Short mmCIF file of C-alpha atoms in Angstrom, two decimals:
data_model
loop_
_atom_site.label_atom_id
_atom_site.label_comp_id
_atom_site.label_asym_id
_atom_site.label_seq_id
_atom_site.Cartn_x
_atom_site.Cartn_y
_atom_site.Cartn_z
CA MET B 1 77.69 -15.56 107.58
CA SER B 2 74.60 -17.19 109.04
CA PRO B 3 72.42 -19.49 106.92
CA ASP B 4 69.61 -16.95 107.29
CA ALA B 5 71.70 -14.14 105.82
CA SER B 6 70.57 -12.54 102.60
CA SER B 7 72.88 -12.49 99.59
CA ALA B 8 71.96 -8.82 99.27
CA THR B 9 74.79 -7.96 101.66
CA ASP B 10 77.22 -9.13 98.97
CA ASP B 11 75.75 -6.53 96.60
CA ARG B 12 76.15 -3.52 98.84
CA PRO B 13 78.08 -0.55 97.44
CA VAL B 14 81.85 -0.70 97.76
CA GLY B 15 82.98 0.73 101.09
CA ILE B 16 79.52 0.64 102.67
CA ARG B 17 78.69 -1.46 105.73
CA TYR B 18 75.26 -2.13 107.17
CA ALA B 19 74.63 -1.78 110.87
CA GLY B 20 71.76 -1.18 113.25
CA ILE B 21 71.10 0.46 116.59
CA GLY B 22 70.84 -2.71 118.62
CA ASP B 23 68.18 -1.76 121.14
CA GLU B 24 65.74 -1.13 118.29
CA ALA B 25 65.63 -4.92 117.93
CA ALA B 26 65.77 -6.09 121.56
CA PRO B 27 66.66 -4.71 124.99
CA ASP B 28 69.24 -7.41 125.78
CA LEU B 29 72.52 -8.09 124.00
CA PRO B 30 71.67 -11.68 122.97
CA GLY B 31 68.55 -10.39 121.22
CA GLN B 32 70.46 -7.59 119.53
CA LEU B 33 73.10 -10.02 118.30
CA GLU B 34 70.45 -12.47 117.12
CA ALA B 35 68.93 -9.77 114.91
CA LEU B 36 72.32 -9.11 113.34
CA ARG B 37 72.96 -12.83 112.92
CA ARG B 38 69.74 -13.28 110.99
CA LEU B 39 70.70 -10.41 108.72
CA GLY B 40 74.27 -11.59 108.28
CA TRP B 41 75.56 -8.20 109.46
CA ARG B 42 78.61 -7.81 111.69
CA THR B 43 78.37 -4.18 112.79
CA ILE B 44 76.31 -2.69 115.60
CA GLU B 45 75.58 0.77 116.97
CA LEU B 46 75.10 0.80 120.73
CA ARG B 47 72.67 2.95 122.69
CA THR B 48 71.36 0.89 125.61
CA VAL B 49 71.65 -2.67 126.87
CA ASP B 50 68.92 -3.97 129.19
CA GLY B 51 67.51 -0.47 129.22
CA THR B 52 70.73 1.08 130.52
CA ALA B 53 72.85 3.61 128.66
CA ILE B 54 76.37 2.41 127.86
CA ALA B 55 77.94 5.01 130.16
CA ASP B 56 75.70 3.87 133.05
CA LEU B 57 76.50 0.16 132.91
CA ASP B 58 78.43 -1.02 135.93
CA ASP B 59 81.87 -2.46 135.27
CA ARG B 60 80.71 -6.09 135.32
CA ALA B 61 77.83 -5.40 132.94
CA PHE B 62 80.13 -3.54 130.57
CA ALA B 63 82.67 -6.39 130.67
CA ARG B 64 79.90 -8.83 129.71
CA LEU B 65 78.87 -6.54 126.87
CA SER B 66 82.41 -6.24 125.52
CA SER B 67 83.14 -9.97 125.78
CA GLY B 68 79.80 -10.83 124.18
CA LEU B 69 80.55 -8.64 121.20
CA ASP B 70 84.03 -10.13 120.87
CA ALA B 71 82.66 -13.67 121.00
CA ALA B 72 80.13 -12.85 118.28
CA GLY B 73 82.74 -11.15 116.09
CA VAL B 74 80.64 -7.99 115.93
CA ASP B 75 82.20 -4.55 115.45
CA VAL B 76 80.90 -1.43 117.19
CA VAL B 77 80.68 1.55 114.87
CA CYS B 78 79.28 4.18 117.24
CA VAL B 79 78.00 4.73 120.77
CA ASP B 80 74.87 6.89 120.97
CA SER B 81 75.33 9.08 124.02
CA ARG B 82 72.84 11.32 125.77
CA ILE B 83 75.21 14.27 125.48
CA ALA B 84 73.28 17.43 124.55
CA ASN B 85 70.30 15.32 123.48
CA TRP B 86 66.56 15.94 123.60
CA ALA B 87 66.46 15.25 127.36
CA ARG B 88 69.30 17.62 128.28
CA PRO B 89 68.32 21.25 127.65
CA ILE B 90 70.84 24.05 127.33
CA THR B 91 70.09 25.20 130.90
CA GLY B 92 70.89 21.76 132.32
CA ARG B 93 74.07 20.59 134.00
CA TYR B 94 77.04 20.65 131.64
CA GLU B 95 78.90 18.45 134.13
CA ASP B 96 76.60 15.53 133.26
CA ASP B 97 77.71 15.66 129.64
CA LEU B 98 81.39 15.98 130.49
CA GLU B 99 81.20 13.06 132.91
CA GLU B 100 79.45 10.88 130.34
CA LEU B 101 82.05 11.71 127.70
CA ARG B 102 84.91 10.84 130.03
CA ILE B 103 83.32 7.49 130.90
CA LEU B 104 82.70 6.74 127.25
CA ALA B 105 86.29 7.55 126.36
CA GLY B 106 87.46 4.43 128.16
CA ARG B 107 84.55 2.33 127.01
CA CYS B 108 84.88 3.31 123.37
CA ALA B 109 88.55 2.34 123.52
CA ALA B 110 87.55 -1.08 124.83
CA LEU B 111 84.85 -1.43 122.16
CA GLY B 112 87.14 -0.34 119.34
CA THR B 113 85.18 2.68 118.15
CA ARG B 114 86.00 6.39 118.01
CA TYR B 115 82.50 7.66 117.26
CA VAL B 116 80.15 9.12 119.88
CA ARG B 117 76.75 10.49 118.82
CA VAL B 118 75.83 13.88 120.31
CA MET B 119 73.26 16.62 119.70
CA SER B 120 73.31 20.36 120.41
CA TYR B 121 70.94 21.04 123.31
CA PRO B 122 67.24 21.90 123.03
CA ASN B 123 66.37 25.42 124.11
CA ALA B 124 64.83 26.20 127.49
CA GLY B 125 63.59 29.76 127.36
CA LEU B 126 66.77 31.49 126.19
CA SER B 127 66.95 33.94 123.29
CA GLU B 128 68.14 32.47 119.99
CA ASP B 129 71.47 34.28 120.30
CA GLU B 130 72.12 33.17 123.88
CA TRP B 131 71.06 29.61 123.06
CA GLY B 132 73.55 29.53 120.19
CA ARG B 133 76.38 31.01 122.24
CA ARG B 134 75.93 28.54 125.08
CA ALA B 135 75.51 25.53 122.80
CA THR B 136 78.60 26.43 120.81
CA ARG B 137 80.66 27.03 123.94
CA ARG B 138 79.63 23.73 125.50
CA LEU B 139 80.25 21.73 122.34
CA THR B 140 83.62 23.40 121.82
CA ASN B 141 84.68 22.26 125.28
CA LEU B 142 83.35 18.77 124.66
CA VAL B 143 85.19 18.50 121.36
CA ARG B 144 88.45 19.57 123.02
CA GLU B 145 87.89 16.81 125.59
CA ALA B 146 87.18 14.33 122.79
CA GLU B 147 90.43 15.30 121.07
CA GLN B 148 92.38 14.29 124.15
CA HIS B 149 90.87 10.80 124.00
CA GLY B 150 91.04 10.24 120.24
CA LEU B 151 87.25 10.38 119.92
CA VAL B 152 85.09 11.91 117.19
CA LEU B 153 81.80 13.50 118.21
CA LEU B 154 79.08 13.04 115.59
CA HIS B 155 76.46 15.78 115.72
CA GLU B 156 73.05 14.46 114.69
CA ASN B 157 70.45 16.48 112.79
CA CYS B 158 67.91 16.09 115.56
CA SER B 159 67.15 18.02 118.73
CA GLY B 160 69.23 21.08 119.52
CA TRP B 161 70.45 24.46 118.36
CA ALA B 162 72.05 23.11 115.19
CA GLY B 163 69.74 20.12 114.83
CA THR B 164 67.53 21.21 111.95
CA ARG B 165 69.45 23.96 110.16
CA ALA B 166 72.36 23.43 107.81
CA ASP B 167 73.69 26.96 108.34
CA ARG B 168 74.04 26.34 112.06
CA MET B 169 75.68 22.96 111.52
CA LEU B 170 78.22 24.58 109.21
CA ASP B 171 78.75 27.46 111.64
CA LEU B 172 79.39 24.96 114.44
CA LEU B 173 81.89 23.02 112.36
CA GLN B 174 83.68 26.19 111.26
CA HIS B 175 83.80 27.70 114.74
CA ILE B 176 85.13 24.58 116.45
CA ASP B 177 87.35 23.64 113.50
CA SER B 178 88.38 20.17 114.62
CA PRO B 179 88.50 16.71 113.02
CA ALA B 180 86.97 15.53 116.30
CA LEU B 181 83.60 16.98 115.25
CA ARG B 182 81.72 15.65 112.25
CA LEU B 183 78.10 15.05 111.30
CA LEU B 184 75.74 12.14 111.70
CA PHE B 185 72.96 12.44 109.13
CA ASP B 186 69.65 10.79 110.03
CA ILE B 187 67.50 10.63 106.91
CA GLY B 188 64.26 10.17 108.82
CA ASN B 189 64.46 13.18 111.11
CA GLY B 190 63.18 15.69 108.59
CA VAL B 191 59.56 14.54 108.81
CA PRO B 192 59.09 14.80 112.61
CA TYR B 193 61.17 17.99 112.83
CA GLY B 194 59.59 19.70 109.83
CA TYR B 195 62.37 20.15 107.29
CA ASP B 196 63.39 18.62 103.95
CA ALA B 197 66.08 16.05 104.64
CA ARG B 198 67.47 15.98 101.10
CA SER B 199 67.94 19.76 101.01
CA LEU B 200 69.75 19.70 104.33
CA LEU B 201 71.93 16.81 103.19
CA ASP B 202 72.93 18.63 100.02
CA ALA B 203 74.23 21.53 102.13
CA VAL B 204 76.33 19.45 104.55
CA ILE B 205 77.13 16.25 102.66
CA GLY B 206 80.88 16.79 102.68
CA HIS B 207 80.92 16.64 106.48
CA VAL B 208 78.81 13.49 106.95
CA ALA B 209 80.71 10.63 108.58
CA HIS B 210 77.83 8.35 109.61
CA VAL B 211 74.25 7.78 108.43
CA HIS B 212 71.05 6.63 110.14
CA ILE B 213 68.37 5.03 107.98
CA LYS B 214 64.86 5.89 109.09
CA ASP B 215 61.66 6.75 107.21
CA ALA B 216 58.40 8.36 108.25
CA ARG B 217 55.23 10.01 107.06
CA PRO B 218 53.18 12.69 108.84
CA ARG B 219 49.63 12.06 110.05
CA ALA B 220 46.73 14.48 109.94
CA ASP B 221 46.85 14.83 113.73
CA GLY B 222 50.42 16.09 113.60
CA GLN B 223 51.97 12.82 114.79
CA VAL B 224 54.33 10.67 112.73
CA ASP B 225 54.14 7.09 111.51
CA TYR B 226 57.45 5.31 110.93
CA THR B 227 57.66 3.08 107.86
CA LEU B 228 59.96 0.69 106.08
CA PRO B 229 62.76 2.54 104.25
CA GLY B 230 61.53 4.01 100.99
CA GLU B 231 57.83 3.78 101.94
CA GLY B 232 57.57 7.10 103.78
CA GLU B 233 58.15 10.73 102.90
CA SER B 234 61.70 11.22 104.21
CA GLY B 235 63.38 10.90 100.83
CA VAL B 236 65.42 7.83 101.80
CA ARG B 237 66.01 6.74 98.24
CA GLU B 238 67.02 10.22 97.13
CA CYS B 239 69.38 10.67 100.09
CA LEU B 240 71.07 7.31 99.56
CA THR B 241 71.51 8.18 95.89
CA ALA B 242 73.06 11.54 96.77
CA LEU B 243 75.46 9.94 99.25
CA LEU B 244 76.60 7.30 96.76
CA ARG B 245 77.07 9.85 94.00
CA HIS B 246 79.08 12.01 96.36
CA GLY B 247 81.37 9.11 97.16
CA TYR B 248 80.33 8.42 100.75
CA THR B 249 81.88 5.30 102.23
CA GLY B 250 81.03 4.28 105.74
CA VAL B 251 78.09 2.81 107.59
CA TRP B 252 74.36 2.92 106.95
CA SER B 253 72.81 2.14 110.32
CA ILE B 254 69.13 1.34 110.64
CA GLU B 255 67.04 3.02 113.35
CA PRO B 256 63.56 1.77 112.47
CA HIS B 257 61.62 3.45 115.30
CA THR B 258 58.81 1.01 114.60
CA HIS B 259 59.08 -0.70 118.00
CA LEU B 260 61.31 1.59 120.05
CA ARG B 261 61.16 5.39 120.23
CA PRO B 262 63.05 6.53 123.34
CA HIS B 263 61.99 10.16 123.03
CA ASP B 264 58.30 9.32 123.54
CA GLU B 265 58.75 6.22 125.74
CA HIS B 266 57.29 3.87 123.13
CA ASN B 267 58.76 0.37 123.45
CA THR B 268 57.29 -2.85 122.08
CA THR B 269 60.55 -4.63 121.25
CA ASP B 270 59.58 -7.54 123.50
CA ASP B 271 56.78 -8.44 121.07
CA ASP B 272 58.40 -9.03 117.67
CA GLY B 273 61.21 -6.49 117.74
CA ILE B 274 63.83 -8.85 116.35
CA ALA B 275 61.64 -9.97 113.45
CA ALA B 276 60.67 -6.36 112.67
CA PHE B 277 64.32 -5.28 112.76
CA VAL B 278 65.24 -8.05 110.33
CA ARG B 279 62.38 -7.09 107.99
CA TYR B 280 63.63 -3.52 108.07
CA GLY B 281 67.18 -4.57 107.25
CA ARG B 282 66.03 -6.75 104.38
CA SER B 283 63.96 -3.87 103.03
CA LEU B 284 67.00 -1.60 103.12
CA GLU B 285 69.12 -4.17 101.29
CA ARG B 286 66.56 -4.38 98.49
CA LEU B 287 66.29 -0.60 98.27
CA VAL B 288 70.06 -0.23 98.11
CA GLN B 289 70.25 -2.76 95.28
CA ARG B 290 67.85 -0.61 93.26
CA VAL B 291 69.67 2.61 94.12
CA GLN B 292 73.04 1.13 93.27
CA ARG B 293 71.88 0.06 89.84
CA GLU B 294 70.82 3.64 89.16
CA VAL B 295 74.11 5.22 90.16
CA THR B 296 76.65 2.62 89.02
CA SER B 297 77.45 4.44 85.80
CA ALA B 298 77.26 7.95 87.29
CA PRO B 299 80.60 9.68 88.05
CA VAL B 300 81.53 10.54 91.64
CA THR B 301 81.10 14.29 92.02
CA SER B 302 83.84 14.87 94.59
CA ALA B 303 86.38 13.18 96.82
CA PRO B 304 84.94 10.28 98.82
CA VAL B 305 83.49 11.02 102.24
CA THR B 306 84.86 8.30 104.51
CA ALA B 307 84.04 7.03 107.96
CA ALA B 308 87.54 7.79 109.26
CA ASP B 309 88.06 4.52 111.11
CA GLY B 310 85.01 5.05 113.29
CA GLY B 311 84.03 1.47 113.86
CA ALA B 312 86.92 -0.97 113.61
CA ARG B 313 87.43 -3.12 116.68
CA ALA B 314 91.02 -3.90 117.55
#
């Protein structure tokens, strides 16, 4: 552990690891690893490196990425793909998603992770019923492809047909009926998408395999300000408490959105992104200490929800 690392990491709940989406700290891998070093964390979630999605890196760039992670002793827990995300509407090319998944199959094997973040396609003028049918059909095919490669697709509560409604998430899981599809729960998405995150979590908590930590508060003009965890209106503390009481073990991965927001092309990570990322991680550690004290004596309400080997590097 680095000399800068906080002792708070030693007080994290049993079975929980901290991680962060690296490009929220810096565009380049050295900067992303430096942020983790300062925090004393050894787990990363990958989305882009040098502004390029993991699936789009050329072979030499990907080899440098993999060797750099190995040299730093950092595990990859998840790769955040663009599959079915906010930039790929339901009327777009399905072939783009299938190609990305097939590329990531080999790259995830090299990185030692099984988890790939996906969404469920924003609408583009279709009726609700047709939107749902197409999204379910596409995701079913993608999950079957993932099964062949030993991958697990993590559907995020974000953009898409099942992004903001628990009933649709549960319908999707039931229809596809595969261990290769589970849920990624982002605590901070409720504020920008207009739903109560804690209520949604309560409905799907048994299917959550990975968690993003983000917090936000709405502005009078309809926009959103992103805050340190526990300082906004996303219910971060309440959601962490619910997850611990339910027996969740896995990764809590920070996605601050204070310096990088890909969906609206906001990027100021070159300013003080690393320092801001570290502040965010420290804030989460302190919040978790308080939450853990509150739930230590409370009984687990059901069987633990585990991360199912999502992030261990070979």
